């Protein structure tokens, strides 16, 4: 892979330039040294495949529900090869996802019951609407 400038890196990773800068400010993504660029007459930062891999890792970790703090720890664990801690973080995240799934299933079941109750009669207020009214 050729070295990329920040806009090219952001596009390749599917994020915005400001997202790349944010990850640099928070320490999740290494900021490369500026280099003289003869083509544009100023110094620019050049990013390589390692930066792109890290950005993609951050994005996929976020999609798995990890916080940026946890992702930072995962990045550090990658460098230290601490598989035990990585597994602990993964297990904790799996438990969190399982809990959210249970909550969503409970909410789905409750809404399904309300929908059935609403379809049973055309008289009176719809149970779906009354369920979400504030209780005074």
Coordinates of C-alpha atoms in Angstrom, one line a residue:
X1 CA 0.0 0.0 0.0
X2 CA 1.3 3.5 -0.8
X3 CA 1.3 6.1 1.9
X4 CA -1.8 8.1 2.1
X5 CA -2.6 11.7 3.2
X6 CA -5.3 12.1 5.8
X7 CA -8.2 12.5 3.4
X8 CA -7.3 9.4 1.5
X9 CA -6.8 7.4 4.8
X10 CA -10.2 8.6 6.0
X11 CA -11.9 7.6 2.8
X12 CA -10.2 4.2 2.7
X13 CA -11.4 3.5 6.3
X14 CA -14.9 4.8 5.7
X15 CA -14.7 7.7 8.2
X16 CA -14.4 11.4 8.1
X17 CA -11.2 13.4 8.4
X18 CA -12.4 14.8 11.7
X19 CA -12.9 11.3 13.0
X20 CA -9.3 10.5 12.2
X21 CA -8.1 13.6 14.0
X22 CA -10.3 12.8 17.0
X23 CA -8.8 9.3 17.3
X24 CA -5.4 10.9 17.1
X25 CA -6.2 13.4 19.9
X26 CA -7.5 10.6 22.1
X27 CA -4.4 8.5 21.5
X28 CA -6.2 5.6 19.7
X29 CA -4.4 6.3 16.4
X30 CA -0.7 7.2 16.2
X31 CA 0.0 10.6 14.5
X32 CA 2.8 10.3 12.1
X33 CA 5.5 12.9 11.8
X34 CA 5.0 15.6 9.1
X35 CA 7.2 15.1 6.0
X36 CA 8.2 17.6 3.3
X37 CA 6.1 17.2 0.3
X38 CA 7.7 18.5 -2.9
X39 CA 4.5 18.2 -4.9
X40 CA 2.5 20.6 -2.8
X41 CA 5.3 22.6 -1.2
X42 CA 4.4 22.0 2.4
X43 CA 4.7 19.4 5.1
X44 CA 2.1 16.7 5.2
X45 CA 1.5 13.6 7.3
X46 CA 1.7 10.3 5.6
X47 CA -0.3 7.3 6.8
X48 CA 0.5 3.6 6.0
X49 CA -1.3 0.3 6.1
X50 CA -0.8 0.1 9.9
X51 CA -2.8 3.2 10.4
X52 CA -5.6 2.0 8.1
X53 CA -5.7 -1.4 10.0
X54 CA -6.0 0.5 13.3
X55 CA -8.8 2.7 12.0
X56 CA -10.7 -0.4 10.7
X57 CA -10.1 -2.1 14.0
X58 CA -11.6 0.9 15.9
X59 CA -14.7 0.9 13.6
X60 CA -15.3 -2.8 13.8
X61 CA -14.8 -2.8 17.6
X62 CA -17.3 0.0 18.0
X63 CA -19.8 -2.0 15.9
X64 CA -19.3 -4.8 18.4
X65 CA -20.3 -2.4 21.1
X66 CA -16.9 -1.6 22.7
X67 CA -16.4 1.9 24.1
X68 CA -13.4 4.0 22.9
X69 CA -11.8 3.4 26.3
X70 CA -12.1 -0.4 25.9
X71 CA -10.9 -0.1 22.3
X72 CA -7.8 1.7 23.6
X73 CA -7.2 -1.1 26.0
X74 CA -7.6 -3.7 23.2
X75 CA -5.1 -1.9 21.1
X76 CA -2.6 -1.9 24.0
X77 CA -3.4 -5.6 24.5
X78 CA -2.6 -6.3 20.9
X79 CA 0.8 -4.8 21.4
X80 CA 1.4 -6.8 24.6
X81 CA -0.1 -10.0 23.4
X82 CA -2.2 -10.3 26.6
X83 CA -4.8 -12.8 25.4
X84 CA -6.2 -13.5 28.8
X85 CA -7.3 -9.8 29.3
X86 CA -8.5 -9.7 25.7
X87 CA -10.7 -12.7 26.4
X88 CA -12.0 -11.1 29.6
X89 CA -13.0 -8.0 27.7
X90 CA -14.7 -10.1 25.0
X91 CA -16.6 -12.1 27.5
X92 CA -17.8 -8.9 29.3
X93 CA -18.9 -7.5 26.0
X94 CA -20.7 -10.7 25.1
X95 CA -22.6 -10.5 28.4
X96 CA -23.5 -6.9 27.8
X97 CA -24.8 -7.7 24.3
X98 CA -26.8 -10.7 25.7
X99 CA -28.3 -8.4 28.3
X100 CA -29.3 -5.8 25.6
X101 CA -30.8 -8.6 23.5
X102 CA -32.9 -9.8 26.5
X103 CA -34.1 -6.2 27.0
X104 CA -35.0 -5.8 23.4
X105 CA -36.8 -9.2 23.3
X106 CA -38.8 -8.1 26.4
X107 CA -39.7 -4.8 24.8
X108 CA -40.7 -6.6 21.6
X109 CA -42.9 -9.1 23.5
X110 CA -44.6 -6.2 25.4
X111 CA -45.2 -4.3 22.2
X112 CA -46.6 -7.5 20.5
X113 CA -49.0 -7.9 23.4
X114 CA -50.1 -4.3 23.1
X115 CA -50.6 -4.7 19.3
X116 CA -52.7 -7.8 19.8
X117 CA -54.8 -6.1 22.5
X118 CA -55.3 -3.1 20.2
X119 CA -56.5 -5.3 17.3
X120 CA -59.1 -7.1 19.5
X121 CA -61.5 -4.2 19.7
X122 CA -62.2 -0.9 18.0
X123 CA -63.8 0.6 21.2
X124 CA -62.0 2.8 23.7
X125 CA -58.5 4.0 23.5
X126 CA -55.9 1.9 21.8
X127 CA -53.7 0.1 24.4
X128 CA -50.6 0.9 22.4
X129 CA -51.3 4.7 22.8
X130 CA -52.4 4.5 26.5
X131 CA -49.3 2.4 27.4
X132 CA -47.0 5.3 26.5
X133 CA -49.0 8.1 28.1
X134 CA -47.4 9.6 31.2
X135 CA -48.9 8.4 34.5
X136 CA -50.0 11.4 36.7

